[in-house]
Coordinates of C-alpha atoms in Angstrom, one line a residue:
M86 CA 102.1 95.3 30.8
A87 CA 99.8 96.8 28.2
M88 CA 98.7 94.1 25.7
A89 CA 97.7 94.9 22.1
E90 CA 94.1 94.8 22.6
E91 CA 93.9 97.6 25.0
R92 CA 96.7 100.0 24.0
D93 CA 96.4 103.7 24.4
A94 CA 96.9 104.2 20.7
P95 CA 94.9 102.5 18.0
A96 CA 96.8 99.7 16.2
A97 CA 98.4 100.5 12.9
P98 CA 96.9 98.9 9.9
A99 CA 99.0 96.0 8.3
D100 CA 100.0 98.2 5.4
A101 CA 100.6 101.4 7.5
P102 CA 103.8 103.4 6.6
V103 CA 106.7 103.0 9.3
P104 CA 107.1 106.3 11.2
A105 CA 110.0 108.4 10.4
P106 CA 113.2 107.4 12.4
A107 CA 113.8 109.6 15.5
A108 CA 117.3 110.5 14.1
S109 CA 115.8 112.4 11.2
V110 CA 113.5 114.1 13.6
E111 CA 116.3 115.2 15.8
A112 CA 118.0 116.6 12.7
A113 CA 114.9 118.7 12.0
V114 CA 115.2 120.4 15.4
L115 CA 118.3 121.9 14.1
V116 CA 116.6 123.6 11.2
P117 CA 116.3 127.3 12.5
P118 CA 112.8 128.8 12.1
P119 CA 112.7 131.8 9.6
T120 CA 114.0 134.9 11.2
R121 CA 111.2 137.3 12.2
P122 CA 111.7 140.7 10.7
E123 CA 111.6 143.9 12.7
R124 CA 108.4 145.9 12.6
S125 CA 109.7 148.6 10.3
E126 CA 110.8 146.0 7.9
R127 CA 107.3 144.3 7.8
R128 CA 105.8 147.6 6.7
R129 CA 107.7 147.7 3.5
P130 CA 108.8 144.3 2.3
P131 CA 111.9 144.3 0.2
A132 CA 111.9 143.0 -3.5
G133 CA 111.4 139.3 -3.3
G134 CA 109.9 139.3 0.4
R135 CA 106.9 137.5 -0.8
T136 CA 109.1 134.6 -2.0
R137 CA 111.0 134.6 1.1
R138 CA 107.8 134.6 3.2
R139 CA 106.5 131.6 1.2
A140 CA 110.0 129.8 1.8
G141 CA 109.7 130.4 5.3
A142 CA 106.2 129.2 5.5
R143 CA 107.3 125.9 3.8
T144 CA 110.2 125.5 6.4
I145 CA 107.6 126.0 9.2
R146 CA 105.3 123.4 7.7
R147 CA 108.2 121.0 7.0
V148 CA 109.5 121.3 10.7
T149 CA 105.8 120.8 11.8
A150 CA 105.3 117.7 9.9
L151 CA 108.6 116.2 11.2
L152 CA 107.5 117.1 14.8
I153 CA 104.2 115.3 14.0
A154 CA 106.4 112.3 12.8
A155 CA 108.3 112.5 16.2
A156 CA 105.2 112.2 18.1
M157 CA 104.0 109.3 16.2
V158 CA 107.2 107.6 17.1
A159 CA 106.7 108.5 20.8
T160 CA 103.2 107.4 21.0
A161 CA 102.5 104.6 18.3
G162 CA 100.7 101.7 19.4
A163 CA 102.2 98.2 19.8
N164 CA 101.2 96.9 16.4
V165 CA 103.7 98.8 14.5
P166 CA 103.7 97.0 11.2
D167 CA 106.1 94.2 10.4
G168 CA 105.8 94.6 6.6
G169 CA 108.3 95.4 4.0
G170 CA 109.8 98.4 5.6
S171 CA 112.3 98.7 8.4
G172 CA 109.8 97.7 11.1
W173 CA 110.3 98.4 14.6
A174 CA 114.0 98.5 14.9
S175 CA 114.7 100.2 18.2
P176 CA 117.8 98.5 19.6
G177 CA 116.5 99.1 23.1
L178 CA 118.3 102.2 24.7
V179 CA 116.3 105.3 25.3
G180 CA 116.8 108.0 23.0
G181 CA 117.6 111.6 23.6
G182 CA 118.0 115.1 21.9
G183 CA 116.0 117.2 24.1
W184 CA 112.4 117.9 23.9
P185 CA 110.2 116.3 22.5
F186 CA 112.6 113.6 22.0
T187 CA 113.6 112.5 25.6
S188 CA 111.4 109.5 25.4
V189 CA 112.2 108.2 21.6
P190 CA 113.9 104.9 21.5
L191 CA 117.4 104.8 20.0
S192 CA 116.5 105.2 16.3
P193 CA 117.2 102.7 13.5
D194 CA 119.8 105.1 12.0
Q195 CA 121.7 105.2 15.4
G196 CA 121.2 101.5 16.1
D197 CA 123.2 100.4 12.9
G198 CA 126.9 99.8 14.1
A199 CA 125.9 100.8 17.8
S200 CA 126.9 98.5 20.6
Y201 CA 126.7 98.3 24.4
L202 CA 130.1 98.8 26.2
P203 CA 130.7 95.4 27.9
G204 CA 128.8 94.9 31.2
S205 CA 127.1 98.3 31.0
S206 CA 123.9 100.1 29.8
V207 CA 126.2 102.6 28.0
V208 CA 126.0 102.6 24.3
R209 CA 128.8 103.5 21.9
L210 CA 127.2 105.0 18.6
A211 CA 128.4 104.2 15.2
D212 CA 129.9 107.7 15.0
G213 CA 132.1 107.0 18.1
R214 CA 130.0 109.1 20.5
V215 CA 128.5 107.6 23.7
R216 CA 124.9 107.6 24.8
L217 CA 124.2 107.0 28.4
M218 CA 121.5 107.6 31.2
P219 CA 122.9 109.6 34.1
A220 CA 122.2 107.7 37.4
G221 CA 118.8 108.2 38.6
G222 CA 118.1 110.6 35.6
E223 CA 115.3 111.0 33.2
T224 CA 116.9 112.2 30.1
P225 CA 119.7 110.5 28.3
I226 CA 122.8 112.4 27.1
T227 CA 125.2 111.9 24.2
V228 CA 128.8 112.7 25.0
D229 CA 132.3 112.2 23.7
P230 CA 133.8 108.9 24.8
S231 CA 136.5 110.8 26.6
D232 CA 133.8 112.4 28.9
P233 CA 134.6 111.0 32.5
R234 CA 130.8 110.2 33.1
V235 CA 131.3 107.5 30.6
A236 CA 134.0 105.7 32.5
R237 CA 131.9 106.2 35.9
A238 CA 128.7 104.8 34.3
V239 CA 130.6 101.7 33.1
R240 CA 132.3 101.2 36.4
S241 CA 129.0 101.4 38.3
D242 CA 127.2 98.9 36.0
N243 CA 130.2 96.6 36.1
A244 CA 130.3 96.8 39.9
W245 CA 126.5 96.2 40.1
L246 CA 126.6 93.2 38.1
A247 CA 129.5 91.7 40.0
S248 CA 127.7 92.4 43.2
G249 CA 125.1 89.7 42.4
G250 CA 125.0 86.7 40.0
V251 CA 124.3 86.5 36.3
P252 CA 122.2 83.1 35.7
T253 CA 123.4 81.3 32.6
G254 CA 121.4 78.1 32.7
G255 CA 124.5 76.1 33.5
P256 CA 126.5 74.0 31.2
D257 CA 124.7 71.6 28.8
P258 CA 124.8 68.4 30.3
A259 CA 125.2 66.5 27.0
T260 CA 128.3 68.3 25.9
G261 CA 129.5 70.1 28.9
A262 CA 129.6 73.4 26.9
D263 CA 128.3 76.8 28.1
R264 CA 124.7 77.3 26.7
G265 CA 125.6 80.7 25.5
Y266 CA 123.1 82.7 27.6
R267 CA 125.3 84.8 29.8
D268 CA 125.1 87.9 27.4
M269 CA 121.2 87.7 27.2
A270 CA 120.9 87.4 31.0
A271 CA 123.4 90.2 31.9
R272 CA 121.7 92.6 29.3
A273 CA 118.2 91.7 31.0
L274 CA 119.6 92.3 34.5
L275 CA 121.0 95.8 33.4
D276 CA 117.8 96.6 31.5
L277 CA 115.8 95.9 34.7
R278 CA 118.2 98.1 36.6
L279 CA 117.8 100.9 34.0
L280 CA 113.9 100.7 34.1
T281 CA 113.7 100.6 37.9
R282 CA 113.6 104.2 39.2
P283 CA 115.2 105.5 42.4
N284 CA 111.8 105.5 44.1
G285 CA 111.2 101.9 43.1
A286 CA 109.0 102.3 40.2
S287 CA 109.7 99.4 38.0
L288 CA 108.7 100.6 34.4
A289 CA 107.5 98.1 31.7
S290 CA 109.7 100.0 29.1
W291 CA 111.2 103.4 28.7
Y292 CA 108.8 105.6 26.5
A293 CA 105.3 106.3 25.4
Q294 CA 102.5 104.0 26.7
W295 CA 105.0 101.6 28.3
R296 CA 106.6 104.2 30.5
Y297 CA 104.4 103.0 33.4
C298 CA 104.6 100.8 36.3
W299 CA 102.2 97.8 36.2
P300 CA 102.1 95.9 39.6
R301 CA 102.1 92.6 37.6
D302 CA 105.4 93.4 35.8
S303 CA 106.8 94.8 38.9
A304 CA 106.1 91.6 40.9
F305 CA 108.3 89.7 38.4
A306 CA 111.0 92.3 38.6
V307 CA 111.1 91.7 42.3
A308 CA 111.5 88.0 41.8
A309 CA 114.3 88.6 39.2
F310 CA 116.3 90.8 41.3
T311 CA 115.8 88.4 44.3
V312 CA 117.3 85.3 42.5
T313 CA 120.1 87.4 41.0
G314 CA 121.3 88.6 44.4
H315 CA 120.0 92.2 44.3
P316 CA 117.8 92.4 47.5
A317 CA 118.1 96.1 47.7
E318 CA 116.4 96.7 44.3
A319 CA 113.7 93.9 45.0
R320 CA 113.0 95.7 48.5
R321 CA 112.9 99.0 46.7
V322 CA 110.2 97.9 44.2
L323 CA 108.2 96.2 46.9
R324 CA 108.1 99.3 48.9
F325 CA 106.9 101.4 46.0
L326 CA 104.0 98.9 45.6
A327 CA 103.3 99.3 49.4
R328 CA 103.1 103.0 49.1
A329 CA 100.9 102.9 46.0
Q330 CA 98.4 100.4 47.4
N331 CA 94.9 101.5 48.2
E332 CA 93.4 101.0 51.7
S333 CA 91.1 98.4 50.2
G334 CA 94.2 96.4 49.2
M335 CA 93.8 97.0 45.7
W336 CA 96.2 98.6 43.1
A337 CA 95.4 100.6 40.0
A338 CA 96.0 98.9 36.7
R339 CA 99.3 100.9 36.4
Y340 CA 101.2 103.8 37.9
N341 CA 103.1 106.9 36.7
P342 CA 106.9 106.8 37.5
D343 CA 106.2 109.2 40.4
G344 CA 103.7 106.8 42.0
T345 CA 100.5 108.4 41.1
A346 CA 97.7 106.2 39.5
V347 CA 97.1 106.5 35.9
A348 CA 93.6 107.9 35.5
D349 CA 92.9 106.4 31.9
G350 CA 89.6 104.5 32.8
R351 CA 91.2 101.2 33.1
A352 CA 89.7 99.2 35.8
P353 CA 92.0 97.7 38.7
Q354 CA 93.3 94.2 37.6
L355 CA 92.7 91.7 40.2
D356 CA 95.7 89.5 39.0
S357 CA 98.0 92.1 40.4
L358 CA 97.2 91.2 44.0
G359 CA 98.1 87.7 43.5
W360 CA 101.3 88.4 41.8
V361 CA 102.4 91.0 44.3
L362 CA 101.7 88.6 47.3
W363 CA 103.7 85.9 45.5
A364 CA 106.7 88.3 44.9
T365 CA 106.7 89.2 48.5
W366 CA 106.8 85.6 49.6
F367 CA 109.4 84.7 47.2
F368 CA 111.6 87.6 48.3
S369 CA 110.9 86.6 51.8
V370 CA 111.9 82.9 51.4
Q371 CA 115.0 83.5 49.4
A372 CA 116.2 86.0 52.3
R373 CA 115.3 83.4 54.9
S374 CA 117.4 80.9 53.0
S375 CA 120.5 83.1 53.4
D376 CA 119.7 84.5 56.8
A377 CA 117.6 82.3 59.4
R378 CA 117.3 85.4 61.5
W379 CA 115.7 87.4 58.9
D380 CA 112.1 88.7 59.1
M381 CA 110.1 90.5 56.5
P382 CA 110.3 94.2 56.8
G383 CA 107.3 95.6 58.9
D384 CA 106.4 98.0 56.2
L385 CA 105.5 95.2 54.0
W386 CA 103.2 93.3 56.2
P387 CA 100.3 95.7 56.1
M388 CA 100.6 95.5 52.3
V389 CA 100.2 91.7 52.6
L390 CA 97.4 92.0 55.1
R391 CA 95.3 94.2 52.9
A392 CA 95.9 92.3 49.7
A393 CA 95.2 89.0 51.1
D394 CA 92.2 90.0 53.2
H395 CA 90.8 91.6 50.1
L396 CA 91.1 88.3 48.0
S397 CA 89.8 86.2 50.6
R398 CA 86.7 88.4 51.3
T399 CA 85.8 88.7 47.5
L400 CA 85.5 84.9 46.8
D401 CA 82.1 83.9 45.8
A402 CA 80.0 80.9 46.6
E403 CA 81.9 78.8 44.2
G404 CA 85.3 80.0 45.6
L405 CA 86.2 82.1 42.7
P406 CA 87.4 85.8 42.7
P407 CA 85.4 88.4 40.9
A408 CA 85.8 88.6 37.0
S409 CA 88.4 91.1 36.2
S410 CA 90.8 91.7 33.2
D411 CA 94.3 90.1 33.5
Y412 CA 97.4 90.3 31.5
W413 CA 95.4 90.5 28.3
E414 CA 93.9 93.7 29.8
R415 CA 90.8 93.0 27.9
D416 CA 87.4 93.9 29.5
H417 CA 86.2 90.7 31.4
R418 CA 82.7 91.3 29.6
R419 CA 84.2 90.2 26.3
E420 CA 85.5 86.9 27.6
R421 CA 83.7 83.6 26.6
D422 CA 82.2 83.5 30.2
P423 CA 81.9 87.0 31.2
R424 CA 80.5 86.0 34.6
R425 CA 83.5 84.2 35.9
P426 CA 87.2 85.1 36.0
T427 CA 89.7 83.8 33.6
L428 CA 92.6 81.5 34.5
G429 CA 94.8 84.6 34.1
V430 CA 93.1 85.8 37.3
V431 CA 92.5 82.7 39.1
G432 CA 96.1 81.4 38.8
P433 CA 97.7 84.3 40.4
V434 CA 95.0 84.7 43.1
L435 CA 95.7 81.1 44.2
A436 CA 99.5 81.6 44.2
G437 CA 99.0 84.8 46.2
L438 CA 96.8 83.3 48.8
R439 CA 99.1 80.4 49.3
S440 CA 102.1 82.8 49.7
A441 CA 100.3 85.2 52.0
A442 CA 99.2 82.1 54.3
D443 CA 102.9 81.1 54.4
L444 CA 104.1 84.5 55.3
A445 CA 101.6 84.6 58.0
R446 CA 102.8 81.4 59.3
T447 CA 106.5 82.4 59.4
R448 CA 105.4 85.6 61.3
G449 CA 103.4 83.6 63.9
E450 CA 100.1 85.0 62.7
S451 CA 98.4 81.8 63.0
A452 CA 94.9 83.0 62.7
K453 CA 95.6 84.9 59.4
A454 CA 97.7 81.9 58.0
A455 CA 94.6 79.5 58.8
E456 CA 92.2 82.1 57.2
W457 CA 94.2 82.5 54.1
R458 CA 94.9 78.6 53.8
R459 CA 91.0 78.0 53.7
A460 CA 90.7 80.7 51.1
A461 CA 93.4 79.3 49.0
Q462 CA 91.8 75.7 49.3
R463 CA 88.5 77.2 48.1
V464 CA 90.1 78.7 44.9
S465 CA 92.0 75.5 44.4
D466 CA 88.8 73.4 44.7
A467 CA 87.1 75.8 42.4
V468 CA 89.8 75.3 39.7
A469 CA 89.2 71.6 40.1
R470 CA 85.5 71.8 39.6
Q471 CA 85.4 74.8 37.0
F472 CA 88.5 74.6 35.0
A473 CA 89.9 71.0 35.1
P474 CA 87.0 69.3 33.4
Y475 CA 87.5 71.4 30.3
G476 CA 91.2 70.9 30.3
Y477 CA 92.1 74.3 31.9
P478 CA 91.2 76.8 29.1
R479 CA 91.3 80.5 29.5
S480 CA 87.4 80.6 30.5
P481 CA 85.8 77.7 32.2
V482 CA 83.5 76.7 29.2
P483 CA 83.4 73.6 27.0
H484 CA 86.0 73.8 24.2
G485 CA 87.5 76.8 25.7
S486 CA 90.4 78.5 24.1
M487 CA 93.8 77.7 25.6
D488 CA 96.2 80.5 26.7
T489 CA 99.4 81.1 28.5
S490 CA 97.7 81.5 31.8
V491 CA 97.7 77.7 32.2
T492 CA 101.4 78.0 33.3
F493 CA 100.2 80.2 36.4
I494 CA 98.9 77.0 38.0
A495 CA 102.0 75.1 37.5
P496 CA 105.6 75.3 38.8
P497 CA 107.2 77.7 39.9
F498 CA 103.7 79.1 40.9
A499 CA 102.0 75.9 42.0
P500 CA 103.1 72.2 42.7
A501 CA 103.3 70.0 39.4
D502 CA 100.3 68.2 38.3
A503 CA 100.4 65.8 35.5
T504 CA 97.0 66.9 34.0
V505 CA 98.2 70.5 34.1
T506 CA 101.4 69.8 32.4
A507 CA 99.3 68.1 29.6
A508 CA 97.3 71.2 29.2
I509 CA 100.3 73.3 29.0
A510 CA 101.7 71.2 26.1
K511 CA 98.3 71.6 24.4
A512 CA 98.4 75.2 24.9
Q513 CA 102.0 75.4 23.5
A514 CA 101.0 73.5 20.4
R515 CA 98.0 75.7 19.7
Q516 CA 99.7 79.0 20.2
K517 CA 103.0 78.4 18.6
L518 CA 103.8 80.3 15.4
P519 CA 105.9 79.5 12.4
N520 CA 108.6 81.9 13.7
G521 CA 109.0 79.9 16.8
G522 CA 107.3 82.0 19.4
V523 CA 103.8 82.1 20.7
L524 CA 100.7 84.1 20.7
P525 CA 99.4 85.1 24.1
G526 CA 96.5 82.6 23.5
E527 CA 94.0 81.2 21.2
G528 CA 91.5 83.6 19.8
W529 CA 93.8 86.5 20.2
S530 CA 92.5 89.5 18.2
G531 CA 95.9 91.1 17.8
N532 CA 98.3 90.5 14.8
P533 CA 98.1 86.7 14.3
D534 CA 101.6 86.5 12.9
V535 CA 103.5 88.3 15.8
A536 CA 104.9 86.3 18.6
W537 CA 105.0 87.7 22.1
T538 CA 108.2 87.3 24.2
P539 CA 106.7 87.3 27.9
E540 CA 104.4 84.4 26.9
T541 CA 107.1 82.5 25.2
A542 CA 109.3 83.1 28.2
L543 CA 106.6 81.9 30.6
F544 CA 106.5 78.5 28.7
G545 CA 110.2 78.5 29.1
L546 CA 109.9 79.2 32.9
N547 CA 107.6 76.3 33.4
A548 CA 109.8 73.9 31.6
A549 CA 112.8 74.9 33.6
A550 CA 111.0 74.9 36.9
S551 CA 109.4 71.4 36.0
G552 CA 112.8 69.9 35.0
R553 CA 112.0 69.8 31.5
T554 CA 115.5 71.3 30.7
D555 CA 115.9 70.6 26.9
E556 CA 112.4 72.2 26.2
A557 CA 113.2 75.2 28.4
A558 CA 116.6 75.6 26.4
T559 CA 114.5 75.6 23.2
W560 CA 112.5 78.6 24.5
L561 CA 115.3 80.4 25.8
S562 CA 117.4 79.9 22.6
W563 CA 114.6 81.3 20.5
L564 CA 114.3 84.3 22.8
S565 CA 118.1 84.8 22.7
A566 CA 118.1 84.4 18.9
N567 CA 115.4 87.1 18.5
R568 CA 116.9 89.9 20.5
T569 CA 117.4 93.4 18.9
S570 CA 120.6 94.3 17.0
I571 CA 122.4 95.2 20.3
G572 CA 121.1 92.4 22.3
V573 CA 117.9 93.6 24.0
L574 CA 114.7 91.3 24.6
P575 CA 111.9 93.1 22.7
E576 CA 108.1 92.7 23.6
K577 CA 107.2 91.1 20.3
V578 CA 108.8 89.5 17.2
G579 CA 107.3 89.7 13.8
A580 CA 106.9 86.8 11.2
T581 CA 110.4 87.4 9.7
G582 CA 112.2 87.5 13.1
R583 CA 112.4 91.4 13.4
P584 CA 111.4 93.1 16.7
A585 CA 107.9 94.2 16.6
G586 CA 107.5 96.0 19.7
P587 CA 109.4 98.1 22.3
A588 CA 112.5 97.1 23.8
P589 CA 113.7 96.4 26.5
L590 CA 110.6 95.0 28.0
G591 CA 111.0 94.4 31.8
W592 CA 108.5 91.7 32.1
T593 CA 110.2 89.4 29.4
A594 CA 113.6 90.4 31.1
S595 CA 112.4 89.1 34.5
I596 CA 110.9 85.9 33.1
V597 CA 114.2 85.0 31.3
L598 CA 116.1 85.5 34.3
L599 CA 113.9 83.4 36.5
G600 CA 113.9 80.6 33.7
L601 CA 117.8 80.6 33.5
T602 CA 117.8 80.3 37.3
A603 CA 115.4 77.5 37.5
I604 CA 117.8 75.5 35.3
E605 CA 120.6 76.0 37.7
R606 CA 118.6 75.4 40.9
P607 CA 115.0 74.8 42.0
L608 CA 112.9 77.7 42.6
P609 CA 110.6 77.9 45.5
V610 CA 107.0 77.0 45.0
P611 CA 104.2 78.3 47.3
P612 CA 103.0 75.5 49.6
P613 CA 99.6 74.3 49.0

């Protein structure tokens, strides 16, 4: 997922005006252009023709200005201001209205009074009409509620939810009452379904610079689909990743929905290899637990082989992978220690190598299992030498800044360790904001008042997977309380509690589903 420091569009200044709502832009399309007169009429303009031409020119300029506003809505960066205006108020479903509005979120005007039909991704607008995305489609449609496609879409979503499970975090042990998370979980699941294309491309969100597939985000979608009983979707995402992988074992930083790499100058991000290996192992372990005869599909093993071999070959003399950008998507040369990778790279690489070794073991590939175990041990030893003495900061330097990646070397990605748990508590305290969420890390150069939901959810996931249920419930309750007006998890939350980024965000939805599941039952951890 793109983070604020490396967005496609520049961040808006704190006092920038909020772009015009998409609804007003859609209305602008209905304004007809001035009628072009016939050639004979242009030779001798009638009386008052000059006035009409001026009026027509003004109409053209007005429509052009509104179209520019539409482009701003569709392409604005993540840091849309959370000031005195309406802020980023997309309730979460994709917008519509035809070109160029097919990628605009449901506008604030349309969001007022809108609601999802129960158990579906179908929205009833305040005026009674219904907006939905046809199965496998790219463009949403707005129809009358009596349209038969509405009932079909609702039945399809209801049946899909019922085919798996919706994690709720179980009852509160103190009171026995339901924790109230089912609605958030069901919406997160339906959003993941909406964001996953028929070819397996799992999009970060639906529009503008989020309408891409990041391997990192996709790996978490695989895990979320797996724990909620939707293996077909998990397998489809993994196969998309297998097709997209380079022969070298690497993935591009992100992909278009059709599977082509985005050529925008971003270097490949090494953490993606570790996350995809972990997700493949996670999927395999869950499948084996329900069917002892199950074996990983053969088309996934070459992907594992290439990725794990690449990681094991590139470890340096210290046992560390090369420096690379991570989930911050910042050039590694801007880090505190530009020569060495951040914990945001090292943690996923360690989890990935351990996962690959266990996959090889279960396939009877003993030589590869031993090779990748040795590589994982070298990385683990490097963490102990390079990061542990400084308290597991983002970069292995004295007085290094803490960030959420410390959770990557803790449950459910690694066995519990008391010193890592203490470091997580320190990171939480340093990153927490007055609004209850967290920044991605200390030294974050984005808006210092805006909380990020994926990082908040990662702290919740770690607490849940480590048995700190009350702490997990605190994070999950904050996420639930800070959804959009129709219940969708946004990317960010502003100082006053308003959504400050796109919604839905697939990465946050996936982590929330994993966290709720971890409260109900233990999640598997890659064996060391």
